[in-house]
mmCIF file of C-alpha atoms in Angstrom:
data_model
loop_
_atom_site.group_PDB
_atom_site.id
_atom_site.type_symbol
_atom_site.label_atom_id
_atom_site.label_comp_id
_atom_site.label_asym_id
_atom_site.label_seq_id
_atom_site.Cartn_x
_atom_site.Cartn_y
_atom_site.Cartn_z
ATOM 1 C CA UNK A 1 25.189 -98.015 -36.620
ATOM 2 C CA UNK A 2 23.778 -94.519 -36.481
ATOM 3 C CA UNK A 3 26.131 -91.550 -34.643
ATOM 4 C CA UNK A 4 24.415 -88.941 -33.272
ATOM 5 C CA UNK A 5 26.001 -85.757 -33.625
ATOM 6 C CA UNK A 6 24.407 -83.662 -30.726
ATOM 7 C CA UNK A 7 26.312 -86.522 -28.676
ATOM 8 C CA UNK A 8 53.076 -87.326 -12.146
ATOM 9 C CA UNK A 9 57.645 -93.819 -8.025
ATOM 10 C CA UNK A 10 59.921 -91.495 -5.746
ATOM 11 C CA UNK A 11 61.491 -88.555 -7.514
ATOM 12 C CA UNK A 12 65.374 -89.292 -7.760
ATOM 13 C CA UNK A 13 66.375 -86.285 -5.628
ATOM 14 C CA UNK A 14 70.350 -86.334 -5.861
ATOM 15 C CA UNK A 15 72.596 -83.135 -6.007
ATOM 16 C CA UNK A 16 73.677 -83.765 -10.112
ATOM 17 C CA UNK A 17 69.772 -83.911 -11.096
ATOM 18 C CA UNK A 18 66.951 -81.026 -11.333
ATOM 19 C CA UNK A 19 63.736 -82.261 -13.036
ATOM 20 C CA UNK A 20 60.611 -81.293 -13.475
ATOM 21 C CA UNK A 21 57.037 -83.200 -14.617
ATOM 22 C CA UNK A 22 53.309 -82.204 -15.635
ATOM 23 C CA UNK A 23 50.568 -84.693 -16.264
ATOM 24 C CA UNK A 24 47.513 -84.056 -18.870
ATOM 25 C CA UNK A 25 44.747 -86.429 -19.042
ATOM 26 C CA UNK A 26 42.931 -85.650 -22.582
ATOM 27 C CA UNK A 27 39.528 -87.852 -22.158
ATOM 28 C CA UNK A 28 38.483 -88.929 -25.256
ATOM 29 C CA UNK A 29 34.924 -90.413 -25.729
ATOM 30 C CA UNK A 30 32.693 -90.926 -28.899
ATOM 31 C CA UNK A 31 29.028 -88.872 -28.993
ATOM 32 C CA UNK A 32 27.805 -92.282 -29.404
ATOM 33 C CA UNK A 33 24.186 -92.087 -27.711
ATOM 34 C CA UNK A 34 24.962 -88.840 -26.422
ATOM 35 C CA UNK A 35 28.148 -89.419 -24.631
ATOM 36 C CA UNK A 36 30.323 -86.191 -24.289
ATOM 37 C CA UNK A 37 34.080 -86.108 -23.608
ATOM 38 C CA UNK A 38 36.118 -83.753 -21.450
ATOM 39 C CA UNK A 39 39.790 -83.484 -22.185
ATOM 40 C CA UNK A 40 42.170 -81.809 -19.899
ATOM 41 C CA UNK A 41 45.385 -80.581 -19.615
ATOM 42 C CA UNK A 42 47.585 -80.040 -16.274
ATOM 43 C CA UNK A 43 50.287 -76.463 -15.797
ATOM 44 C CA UNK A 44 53.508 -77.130 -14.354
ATOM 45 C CA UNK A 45 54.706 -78.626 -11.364
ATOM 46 C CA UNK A 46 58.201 -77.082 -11.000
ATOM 47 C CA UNK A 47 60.384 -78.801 -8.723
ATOM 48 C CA UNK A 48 63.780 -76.792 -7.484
ATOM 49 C CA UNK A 49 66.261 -79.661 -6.148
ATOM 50 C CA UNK A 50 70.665 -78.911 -6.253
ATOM 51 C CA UNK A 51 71.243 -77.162 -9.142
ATOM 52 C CA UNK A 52 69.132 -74.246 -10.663
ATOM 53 C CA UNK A 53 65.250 -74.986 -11.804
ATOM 54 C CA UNK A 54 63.701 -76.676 -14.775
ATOM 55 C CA UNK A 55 59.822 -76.156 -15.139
ATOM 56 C CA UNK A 56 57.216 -76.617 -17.947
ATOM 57 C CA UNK A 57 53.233 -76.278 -18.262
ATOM 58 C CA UNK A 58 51.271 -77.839 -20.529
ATOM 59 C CA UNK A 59 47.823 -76.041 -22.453
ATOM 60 C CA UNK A 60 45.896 -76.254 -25.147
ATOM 61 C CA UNK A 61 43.465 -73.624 -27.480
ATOM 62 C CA UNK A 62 40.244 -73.675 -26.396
ATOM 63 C CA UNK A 63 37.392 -74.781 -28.862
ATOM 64 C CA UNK A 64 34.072 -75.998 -29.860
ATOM 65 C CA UNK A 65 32.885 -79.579 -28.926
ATOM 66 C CA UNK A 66 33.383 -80.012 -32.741
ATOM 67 C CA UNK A 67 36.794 -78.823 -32.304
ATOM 68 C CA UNK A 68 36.590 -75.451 -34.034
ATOM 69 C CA UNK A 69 38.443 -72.958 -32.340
ATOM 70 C CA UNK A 70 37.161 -70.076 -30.603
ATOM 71 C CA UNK A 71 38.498 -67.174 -31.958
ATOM 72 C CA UNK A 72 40.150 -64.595 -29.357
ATOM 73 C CA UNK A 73 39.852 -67.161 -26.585
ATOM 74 C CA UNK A 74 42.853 -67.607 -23.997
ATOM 75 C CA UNK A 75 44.330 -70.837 -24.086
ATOM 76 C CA UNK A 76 42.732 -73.378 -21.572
ATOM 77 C CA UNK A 77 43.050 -76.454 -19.819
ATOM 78 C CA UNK A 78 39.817 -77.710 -20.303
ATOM 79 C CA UNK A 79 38.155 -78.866 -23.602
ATOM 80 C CA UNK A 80 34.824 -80.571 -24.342
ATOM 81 C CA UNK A 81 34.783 -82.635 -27.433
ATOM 82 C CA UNK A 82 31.791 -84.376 -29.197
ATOM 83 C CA UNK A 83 33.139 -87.358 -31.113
ATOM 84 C CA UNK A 84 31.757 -88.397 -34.574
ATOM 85 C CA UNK A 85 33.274 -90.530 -37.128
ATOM 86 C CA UNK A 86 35.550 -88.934 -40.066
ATOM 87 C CA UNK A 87 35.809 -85.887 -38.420
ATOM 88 C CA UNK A 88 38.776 -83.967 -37.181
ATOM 89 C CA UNK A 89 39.294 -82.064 -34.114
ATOM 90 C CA UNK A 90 41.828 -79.376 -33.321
ATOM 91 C CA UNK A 91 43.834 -80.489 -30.003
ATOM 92 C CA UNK A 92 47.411 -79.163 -29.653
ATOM 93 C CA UNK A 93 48.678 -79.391 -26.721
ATOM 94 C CA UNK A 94 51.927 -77.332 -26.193
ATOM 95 C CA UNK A 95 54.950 -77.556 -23.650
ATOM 96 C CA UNK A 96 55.831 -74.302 -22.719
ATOM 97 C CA UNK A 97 59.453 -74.141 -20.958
ATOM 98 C CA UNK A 98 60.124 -71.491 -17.810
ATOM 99 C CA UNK A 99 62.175 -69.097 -18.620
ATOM 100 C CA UNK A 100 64.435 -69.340 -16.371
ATOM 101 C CA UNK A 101 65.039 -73.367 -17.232
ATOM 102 C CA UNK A 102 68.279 -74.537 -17.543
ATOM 103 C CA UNK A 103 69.514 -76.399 -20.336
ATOM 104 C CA UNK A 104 67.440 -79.714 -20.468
ATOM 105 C CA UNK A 105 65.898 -82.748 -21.968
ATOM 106 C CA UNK A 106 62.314 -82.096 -22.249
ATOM 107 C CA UNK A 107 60.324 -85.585 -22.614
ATOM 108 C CA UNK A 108 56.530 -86.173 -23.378
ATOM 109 C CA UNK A 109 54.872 -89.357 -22.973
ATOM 110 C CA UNK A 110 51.708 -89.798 -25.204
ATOM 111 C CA UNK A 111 49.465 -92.443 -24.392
ATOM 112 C CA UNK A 112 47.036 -92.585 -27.347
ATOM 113 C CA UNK A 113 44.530 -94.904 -26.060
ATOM 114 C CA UNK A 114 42.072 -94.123 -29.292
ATOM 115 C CA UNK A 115 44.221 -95.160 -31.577
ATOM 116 C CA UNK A 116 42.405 -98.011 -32.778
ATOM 117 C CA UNK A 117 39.697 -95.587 -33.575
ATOM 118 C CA UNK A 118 42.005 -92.810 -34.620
ATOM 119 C CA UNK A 119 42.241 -91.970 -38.824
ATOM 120 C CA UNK A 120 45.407 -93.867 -40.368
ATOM 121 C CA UNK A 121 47.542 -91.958 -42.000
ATOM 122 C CA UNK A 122 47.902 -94.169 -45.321
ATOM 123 C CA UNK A 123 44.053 -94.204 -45.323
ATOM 124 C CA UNK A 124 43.381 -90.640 -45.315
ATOM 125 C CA UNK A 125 43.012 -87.833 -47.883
ATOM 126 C CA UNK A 126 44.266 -84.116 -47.528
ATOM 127 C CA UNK A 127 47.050 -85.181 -45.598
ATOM 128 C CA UNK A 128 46.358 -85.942 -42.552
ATOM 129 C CA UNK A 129 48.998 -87.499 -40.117
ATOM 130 C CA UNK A 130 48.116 -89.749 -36.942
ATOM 131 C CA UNK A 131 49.057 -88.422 -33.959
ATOM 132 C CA UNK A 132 52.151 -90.367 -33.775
ATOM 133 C CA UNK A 133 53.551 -88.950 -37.307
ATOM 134 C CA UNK A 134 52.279 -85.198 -35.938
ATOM 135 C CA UNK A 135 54.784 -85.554 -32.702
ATOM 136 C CA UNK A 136 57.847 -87.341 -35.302
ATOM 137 C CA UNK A 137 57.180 -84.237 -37.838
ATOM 138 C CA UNK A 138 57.058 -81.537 -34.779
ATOM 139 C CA UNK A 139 60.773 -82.488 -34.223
ATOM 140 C CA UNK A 140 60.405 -84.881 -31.551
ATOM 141 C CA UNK A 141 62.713 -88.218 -30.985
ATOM 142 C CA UNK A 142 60.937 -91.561 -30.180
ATOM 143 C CA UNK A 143 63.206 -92.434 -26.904
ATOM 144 C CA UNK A 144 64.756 -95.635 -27.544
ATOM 145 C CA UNK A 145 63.563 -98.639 -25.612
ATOM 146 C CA UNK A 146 60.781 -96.794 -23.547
ATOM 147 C CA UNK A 147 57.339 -97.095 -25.225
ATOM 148 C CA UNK A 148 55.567 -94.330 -26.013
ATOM 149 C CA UNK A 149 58.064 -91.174 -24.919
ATOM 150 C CA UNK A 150 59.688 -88.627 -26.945
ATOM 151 C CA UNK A 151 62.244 -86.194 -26.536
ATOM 152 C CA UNK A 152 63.783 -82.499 -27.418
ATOM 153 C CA UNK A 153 66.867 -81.055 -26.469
ATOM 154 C CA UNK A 154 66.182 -77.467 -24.702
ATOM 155 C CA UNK A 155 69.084 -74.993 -24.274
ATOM 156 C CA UNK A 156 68.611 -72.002 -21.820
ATOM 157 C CA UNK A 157 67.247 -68.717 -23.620
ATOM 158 C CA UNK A 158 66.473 -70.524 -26.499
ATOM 159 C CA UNK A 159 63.685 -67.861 -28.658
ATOM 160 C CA UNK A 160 61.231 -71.348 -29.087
ATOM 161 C CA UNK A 161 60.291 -71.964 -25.537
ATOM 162 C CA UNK A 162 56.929 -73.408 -26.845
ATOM 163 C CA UNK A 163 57.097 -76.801 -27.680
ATOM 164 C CA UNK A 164 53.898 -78.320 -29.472
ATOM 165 C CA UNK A 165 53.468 -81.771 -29.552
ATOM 166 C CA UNK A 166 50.339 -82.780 -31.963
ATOM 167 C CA UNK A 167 47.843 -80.504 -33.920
ATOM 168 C CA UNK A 168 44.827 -82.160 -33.822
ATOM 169 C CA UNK A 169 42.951 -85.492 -34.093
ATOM 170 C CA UNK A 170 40.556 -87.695 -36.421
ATOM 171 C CA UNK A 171 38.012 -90.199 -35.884
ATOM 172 C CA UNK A 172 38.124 -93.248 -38.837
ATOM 173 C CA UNK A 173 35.532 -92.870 -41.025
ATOM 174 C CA UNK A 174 34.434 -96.773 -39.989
ATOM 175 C CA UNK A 175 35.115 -96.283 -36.092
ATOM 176 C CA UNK A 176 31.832 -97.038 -35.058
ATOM 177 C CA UNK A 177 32.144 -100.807 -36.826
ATOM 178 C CA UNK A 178 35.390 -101.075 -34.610
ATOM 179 C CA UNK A 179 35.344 -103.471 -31.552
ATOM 180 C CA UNK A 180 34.148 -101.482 -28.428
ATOM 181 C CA UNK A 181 33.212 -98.117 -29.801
ATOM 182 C CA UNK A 182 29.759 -98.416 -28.021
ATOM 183 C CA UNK A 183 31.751 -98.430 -24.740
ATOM 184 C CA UNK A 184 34.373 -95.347 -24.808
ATOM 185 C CA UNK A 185 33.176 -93.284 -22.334
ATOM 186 C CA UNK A 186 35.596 -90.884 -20.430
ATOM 187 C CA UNK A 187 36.020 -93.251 -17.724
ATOM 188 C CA UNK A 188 37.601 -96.092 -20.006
ATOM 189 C CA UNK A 189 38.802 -94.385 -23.140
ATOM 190 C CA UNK A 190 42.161 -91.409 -22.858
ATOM 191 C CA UNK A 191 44.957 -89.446 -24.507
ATOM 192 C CA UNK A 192 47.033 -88.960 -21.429
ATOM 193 C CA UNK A 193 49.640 -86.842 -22.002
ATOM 194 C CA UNK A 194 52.898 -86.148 -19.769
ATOM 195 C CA UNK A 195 55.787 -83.516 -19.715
ATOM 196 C CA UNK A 196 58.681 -83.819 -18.112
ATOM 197 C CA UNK A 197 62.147 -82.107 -17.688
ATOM 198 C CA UNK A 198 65.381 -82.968 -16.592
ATOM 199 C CA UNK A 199 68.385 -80.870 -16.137
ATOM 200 C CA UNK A 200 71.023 -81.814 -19.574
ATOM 201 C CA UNK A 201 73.644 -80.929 -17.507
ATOM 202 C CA UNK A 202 75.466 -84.384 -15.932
ATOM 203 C CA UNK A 203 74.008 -86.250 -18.339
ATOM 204 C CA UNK A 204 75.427 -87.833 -21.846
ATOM 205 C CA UNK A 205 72.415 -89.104 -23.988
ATOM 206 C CA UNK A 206 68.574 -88.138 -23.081
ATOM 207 C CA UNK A 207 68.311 -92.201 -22.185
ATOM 208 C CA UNK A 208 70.425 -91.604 -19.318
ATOM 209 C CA UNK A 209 69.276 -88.831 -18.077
ATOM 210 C CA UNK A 210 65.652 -90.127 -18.543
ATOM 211 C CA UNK A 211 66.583 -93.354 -16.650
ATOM 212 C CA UNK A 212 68.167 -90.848 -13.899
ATOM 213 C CA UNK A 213 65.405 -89.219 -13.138
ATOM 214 C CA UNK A 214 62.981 -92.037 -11.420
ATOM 215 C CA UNK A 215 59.402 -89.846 -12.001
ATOM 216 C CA UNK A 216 56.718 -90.789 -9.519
ATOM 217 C CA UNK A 217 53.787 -92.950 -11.269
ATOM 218 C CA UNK A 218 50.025 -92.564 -10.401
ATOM 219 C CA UNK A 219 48.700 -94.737 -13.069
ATOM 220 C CA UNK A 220 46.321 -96.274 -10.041
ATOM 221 C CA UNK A 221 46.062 -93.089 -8.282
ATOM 222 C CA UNK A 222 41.926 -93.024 -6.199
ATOM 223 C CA UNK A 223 40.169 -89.870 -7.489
ATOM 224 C CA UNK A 224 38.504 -88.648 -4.637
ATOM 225 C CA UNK A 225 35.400 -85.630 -5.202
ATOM 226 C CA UNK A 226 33.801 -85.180 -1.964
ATOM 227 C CA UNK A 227 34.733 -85.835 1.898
ATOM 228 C CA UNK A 228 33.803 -89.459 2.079
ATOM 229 C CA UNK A 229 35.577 -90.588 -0.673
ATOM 230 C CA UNK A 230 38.478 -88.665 0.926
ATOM 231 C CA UNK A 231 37.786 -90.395 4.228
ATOM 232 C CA UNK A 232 38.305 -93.870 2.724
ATOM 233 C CA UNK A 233 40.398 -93.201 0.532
ATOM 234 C CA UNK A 234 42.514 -91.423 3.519
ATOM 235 C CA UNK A 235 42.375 -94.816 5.641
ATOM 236 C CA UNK A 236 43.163 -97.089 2.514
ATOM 237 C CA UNK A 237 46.371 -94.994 1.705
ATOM 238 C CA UNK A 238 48.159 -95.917 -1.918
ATOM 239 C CA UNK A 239 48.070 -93.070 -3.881
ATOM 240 C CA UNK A 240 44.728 -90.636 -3.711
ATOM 241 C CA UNK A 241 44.601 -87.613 -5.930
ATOM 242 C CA UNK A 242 41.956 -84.643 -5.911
ATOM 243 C CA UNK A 243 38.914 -84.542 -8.241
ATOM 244 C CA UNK A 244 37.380 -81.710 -6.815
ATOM 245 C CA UNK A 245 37.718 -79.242 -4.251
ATOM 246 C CA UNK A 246 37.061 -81.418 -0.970
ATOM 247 C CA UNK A 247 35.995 -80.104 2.574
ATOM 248 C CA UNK A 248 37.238 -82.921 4.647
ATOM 249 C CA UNK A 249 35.570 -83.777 7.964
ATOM 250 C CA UNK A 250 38.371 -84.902 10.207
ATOM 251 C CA UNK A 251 39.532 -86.816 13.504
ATOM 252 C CA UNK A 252 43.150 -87.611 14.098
ATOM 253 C CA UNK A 253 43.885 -90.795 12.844
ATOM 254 C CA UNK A 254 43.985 -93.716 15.029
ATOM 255 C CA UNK A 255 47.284 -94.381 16.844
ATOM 256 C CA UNK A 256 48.299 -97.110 15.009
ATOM 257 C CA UNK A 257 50.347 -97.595 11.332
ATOM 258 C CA UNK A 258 48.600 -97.091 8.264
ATOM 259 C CA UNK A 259 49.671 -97.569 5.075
ATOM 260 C CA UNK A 260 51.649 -95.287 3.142
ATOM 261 C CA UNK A 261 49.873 -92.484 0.878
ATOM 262 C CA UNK A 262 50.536 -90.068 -1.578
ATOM 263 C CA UNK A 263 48.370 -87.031 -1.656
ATOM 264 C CA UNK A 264 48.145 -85.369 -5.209
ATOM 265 C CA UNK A 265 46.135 -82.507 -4.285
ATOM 266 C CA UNK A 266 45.933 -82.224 -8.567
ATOM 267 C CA UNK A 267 45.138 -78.577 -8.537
ATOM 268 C CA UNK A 268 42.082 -78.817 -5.812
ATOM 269 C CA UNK A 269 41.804 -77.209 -2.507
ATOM 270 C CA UNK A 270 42.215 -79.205 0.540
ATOM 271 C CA UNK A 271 39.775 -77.936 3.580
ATOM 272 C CA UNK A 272 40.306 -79.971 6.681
ATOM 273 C CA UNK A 273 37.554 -79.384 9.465
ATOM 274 C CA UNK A 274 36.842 -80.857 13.150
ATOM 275 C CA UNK A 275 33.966 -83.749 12.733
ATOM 276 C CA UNK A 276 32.944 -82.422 15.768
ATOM 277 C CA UNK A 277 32.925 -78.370 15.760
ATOM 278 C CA UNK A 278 32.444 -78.246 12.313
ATOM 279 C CA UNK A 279 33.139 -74.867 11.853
ATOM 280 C CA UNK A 280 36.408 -75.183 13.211
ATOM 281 C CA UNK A 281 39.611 -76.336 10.968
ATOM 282 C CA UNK A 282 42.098 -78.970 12.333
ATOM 283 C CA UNK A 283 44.521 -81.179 12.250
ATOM 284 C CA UNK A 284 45.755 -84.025 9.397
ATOM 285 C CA UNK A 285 47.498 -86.308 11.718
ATOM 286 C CA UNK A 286 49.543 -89.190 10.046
ATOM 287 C CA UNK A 287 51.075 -91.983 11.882
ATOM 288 C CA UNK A 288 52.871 -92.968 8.445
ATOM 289 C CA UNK A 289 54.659 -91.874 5.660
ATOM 290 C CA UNK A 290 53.092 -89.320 3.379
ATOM 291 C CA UNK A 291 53.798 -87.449 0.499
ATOM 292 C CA UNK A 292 52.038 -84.671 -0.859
ATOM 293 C CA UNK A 293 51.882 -83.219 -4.212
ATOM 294 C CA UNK A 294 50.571 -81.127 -6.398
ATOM 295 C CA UNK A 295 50.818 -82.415 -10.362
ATOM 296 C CA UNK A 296 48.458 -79.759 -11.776
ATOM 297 C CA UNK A 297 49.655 -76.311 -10.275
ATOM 298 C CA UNK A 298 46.819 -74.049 -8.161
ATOM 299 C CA UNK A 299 46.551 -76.883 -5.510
ATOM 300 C CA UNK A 300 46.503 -76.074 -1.569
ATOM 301 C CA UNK A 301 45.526 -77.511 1.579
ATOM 302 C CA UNK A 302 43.712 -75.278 4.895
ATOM 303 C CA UNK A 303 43.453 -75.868 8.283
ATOM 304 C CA UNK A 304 45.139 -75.985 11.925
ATOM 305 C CA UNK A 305 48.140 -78.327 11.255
ATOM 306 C CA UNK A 306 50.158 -81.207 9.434
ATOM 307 C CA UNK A 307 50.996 -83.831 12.793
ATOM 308 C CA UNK A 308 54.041 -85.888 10.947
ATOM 309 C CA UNK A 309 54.734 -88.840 14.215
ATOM 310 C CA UNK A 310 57.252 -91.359 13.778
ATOM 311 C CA UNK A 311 57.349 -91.105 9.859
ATOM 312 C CA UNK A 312 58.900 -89.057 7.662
ATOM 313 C CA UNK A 313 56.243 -86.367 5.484
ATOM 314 C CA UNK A 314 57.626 -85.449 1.824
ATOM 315 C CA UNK A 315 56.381 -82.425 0.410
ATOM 316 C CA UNK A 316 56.971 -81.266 -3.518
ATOM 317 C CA UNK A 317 54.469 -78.391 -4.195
ATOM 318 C CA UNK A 318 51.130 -76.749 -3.203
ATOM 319 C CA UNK A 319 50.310 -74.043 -1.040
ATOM 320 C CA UNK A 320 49.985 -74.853 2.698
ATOM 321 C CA UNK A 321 47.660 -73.080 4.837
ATOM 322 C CA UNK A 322 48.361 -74.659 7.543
ATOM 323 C CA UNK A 323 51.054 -75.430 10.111
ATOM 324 C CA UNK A 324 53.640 -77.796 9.763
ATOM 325 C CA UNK A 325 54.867 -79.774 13.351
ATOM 326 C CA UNK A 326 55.443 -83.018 14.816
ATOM 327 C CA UNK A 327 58.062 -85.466 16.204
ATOM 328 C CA UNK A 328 59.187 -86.900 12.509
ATOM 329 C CA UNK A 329 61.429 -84.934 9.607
ATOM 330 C CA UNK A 330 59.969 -83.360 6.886
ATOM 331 C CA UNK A 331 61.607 -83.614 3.163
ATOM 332 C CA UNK A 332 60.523 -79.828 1.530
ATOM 333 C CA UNK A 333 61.446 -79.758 -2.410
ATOM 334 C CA UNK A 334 59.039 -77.309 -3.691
ATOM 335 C CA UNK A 335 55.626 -75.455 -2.759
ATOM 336 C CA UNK A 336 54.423 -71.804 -0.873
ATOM 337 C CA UNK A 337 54.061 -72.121 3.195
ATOM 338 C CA UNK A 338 51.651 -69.553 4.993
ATOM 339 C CA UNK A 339 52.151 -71.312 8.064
ATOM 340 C CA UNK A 340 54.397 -72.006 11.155
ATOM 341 C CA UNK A 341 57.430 -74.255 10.823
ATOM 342 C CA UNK A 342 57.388 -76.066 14.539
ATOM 343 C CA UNK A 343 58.454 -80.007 13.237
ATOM 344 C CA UNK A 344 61.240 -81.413 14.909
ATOM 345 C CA UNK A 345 63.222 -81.587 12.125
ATOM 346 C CA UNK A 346 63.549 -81.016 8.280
ATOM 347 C CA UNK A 347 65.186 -80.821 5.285
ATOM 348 C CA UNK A 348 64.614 -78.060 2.896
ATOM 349 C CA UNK A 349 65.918 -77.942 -0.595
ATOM 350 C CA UNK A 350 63.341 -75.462 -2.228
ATOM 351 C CA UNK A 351 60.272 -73.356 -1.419
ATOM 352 C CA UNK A 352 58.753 -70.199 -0.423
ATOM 353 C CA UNK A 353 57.862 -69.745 3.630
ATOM 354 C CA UNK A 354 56.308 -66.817 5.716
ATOM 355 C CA UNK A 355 58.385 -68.708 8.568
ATOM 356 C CA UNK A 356 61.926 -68.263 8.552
ATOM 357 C CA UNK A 357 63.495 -71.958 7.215
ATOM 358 C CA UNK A 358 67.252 -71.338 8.248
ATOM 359 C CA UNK A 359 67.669 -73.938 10.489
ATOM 360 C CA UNK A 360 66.320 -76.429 8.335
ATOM 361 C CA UNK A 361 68.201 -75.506 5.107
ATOM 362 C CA UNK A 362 72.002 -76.672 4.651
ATOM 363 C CA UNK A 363 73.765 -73.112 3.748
ATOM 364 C CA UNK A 364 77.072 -74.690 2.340
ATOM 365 C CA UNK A 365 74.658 -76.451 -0.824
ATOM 366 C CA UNK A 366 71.301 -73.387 -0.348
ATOM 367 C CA UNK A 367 70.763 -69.875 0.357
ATOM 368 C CA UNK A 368 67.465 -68.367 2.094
ATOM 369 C CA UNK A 369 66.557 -65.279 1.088
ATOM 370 C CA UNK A 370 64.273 -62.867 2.840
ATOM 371 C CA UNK A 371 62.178 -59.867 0.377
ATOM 372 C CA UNK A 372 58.711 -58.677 1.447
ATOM 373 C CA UNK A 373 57.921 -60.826 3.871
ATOM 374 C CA UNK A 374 58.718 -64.029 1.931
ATOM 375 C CA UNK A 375 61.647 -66.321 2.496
ATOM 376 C CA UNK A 376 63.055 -68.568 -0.573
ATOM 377 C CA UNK A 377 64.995 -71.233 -0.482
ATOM 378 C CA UNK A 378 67.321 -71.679 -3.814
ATOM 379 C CA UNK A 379 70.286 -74.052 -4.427
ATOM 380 C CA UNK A 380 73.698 -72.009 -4.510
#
């Protein structure tokens, strides 16, 4: 065959755990009749719940399709690969831990879905080691009993705050005679890769604490691009998660129950519009429960107002652009408000508001503070 070379489940929020998660999606796919491959990594979705913060980010260098760096460059999130067989690529994507991160487990989940085209490392020369060897030789512990996830113990103010997990990848030199290597495409074929933290603090073993610490899943997450895609995938519910910036054409939902959703606003801006008086932003009215997230970092939603009736909204991160009100409770870990606070009722554990949160923050567990205009809420 000839190769042509131009070719983030609830979060456990209880007052003994503080835990934070990124996701990176590296799409892998072969130059096999041109096919390119874009591979992607996510920054940090920092979550501040009882006690202190954890956070992380996750980037990679940036390089060549052929996966020669590019000298001087800033890291990136975004790589394009062309993929040929018995050739190696330099991917090496790195946890980098806050700061300010309290002592914690750090986990990363690897799910190498090339690896039945990837090099073997018995079968190669100049010592090359698979992907899994790379993370086992980088210091990282296979957790026991949960497939595919590996751990490091981080203590605060520690000098290595940068954790890498793998150095690069190579194709077999006989991929292209393996079963379905004419059908990787980006779609179908990925290295996704997932960071999380979790507070070490209240926990004995990094099995416990990983089992505390109930991450939310979005394994069949809708990736939405544009406005009708949104629309549907709005009605549907389940979890829908941004592919692209999306200007979002909107009328109050129907008065009735829909099913749950799960916004991942994945980086993406949110624009929400009148159908009517298009050049006029409104309201995202939800007569059910709703979460919103953000799993990549940069993500924020615009317009008149959040309507929460008869259901309680969750909120984690993003920027908000937008109001907050009706007649349910809000849950508020995480995320940056521009907007009014008029909902009937909350509970705020973390964030940064324009609006003053007071009486929605317990002051015996959090404190609010108030400097240049911004108030932050912080566990004592």
């Amino acid at each position: 065959m000839q190769i042509n070379p131009e070719g983030g489940k609830k979060v456990k929020n209880t007052k003994k755990t503080i835990l934070a998660f990124v996701c990176a999606v590296l799409i892998i796919a072969t130059s096999v009749v041109g096919t390119m491959a874009y591979l992607t990594d996510t920054d940090s979705a920092v979550n501040t719940f009882t006690v202190g913060t954890v956070g992380l980010s996750l980037d990679e260098a940036k390089v060549e399709p052929y996966g020669t760096p590019v000298e001087g460059a800033d890291r990136v999130k975004d790589n394009e690969y062309l993929l040929i067989p018995d050739h190696t690529y330099i991917k090496d994507p790195t946890i980098h831990v806050d700061e300010d991160s309290e002592n914690a487990y750090i986990f990363v989940k690897v799910d190498n879905q090339i690896a039945s085209y990837e090099a073997k490392t018995e079968n190669t020369e100049k010592g090359y080691k698979s992907i899994a060897d790379q993370i086992a030789a980088n210091g990282w512990t296979l957790l026991e009993g949960v497939a595919d996830v590996y751990y490091k113990e981080y203590i605060k103010g520690q000098e290595d705050k940068d954790l890498e997990i793998f150095e690069e990848f190579k194709i077999d030199a006989m991929a292209n005679d393996a079963e379905g290597w004419d059908k990787i495409s980006p779609e179908t074929t990925k290295i996704n890769v997932t960071g999380y933290a979790v507070q070490k603090d209240g926990f004995g073993t990094a099995k416990a604490a990983w089992n505390a610490a109930d991450f939310p899943e979005d394994d069949d997450a809708v990736v939405v691009t544009n406005a009708n895609e949104f629309d549907a995938a709005w009605r549907a519910g389940g979890t829908v998660k941004l592919g692209k910036n999306v200007t979002f054409q909107h009328l109050s939902d129907p008065n009735v129950t829909l099913p749950d959703i799960v916004l991942d606003l994945n980086g993406y801006k949110l624009n929400v519009f009148d159908k009517i008086y298009s050049n006029q932003s409104t309201s995202i009215s939800a007569y059910r429960k709703m979460t919103i997230m953000d799993s990549k970092g940069g993500g924020s939603i615009a317009g008149n107002a959040i309507n929460a009736y008869n259901n309680n909204v969750t909120i984690t991160g993003g920027t908000y652009n937008i109001a907050l009100t009706g007649n349910s409770s809000y849950t508020i870990t995480g995320g940056t408000f521009n907007g009014t606070l008029s909902m009937s009722s909350a509970t705020i554990t973390g964030g940064k508001f324009r609006s003053d949160p007071t009486r929605f923050v317990n002051v015996d567990t959090h404190t609010v503070t108030n400097s240049e205009g911004w108030y932050t809420v912080t566990a004592n």
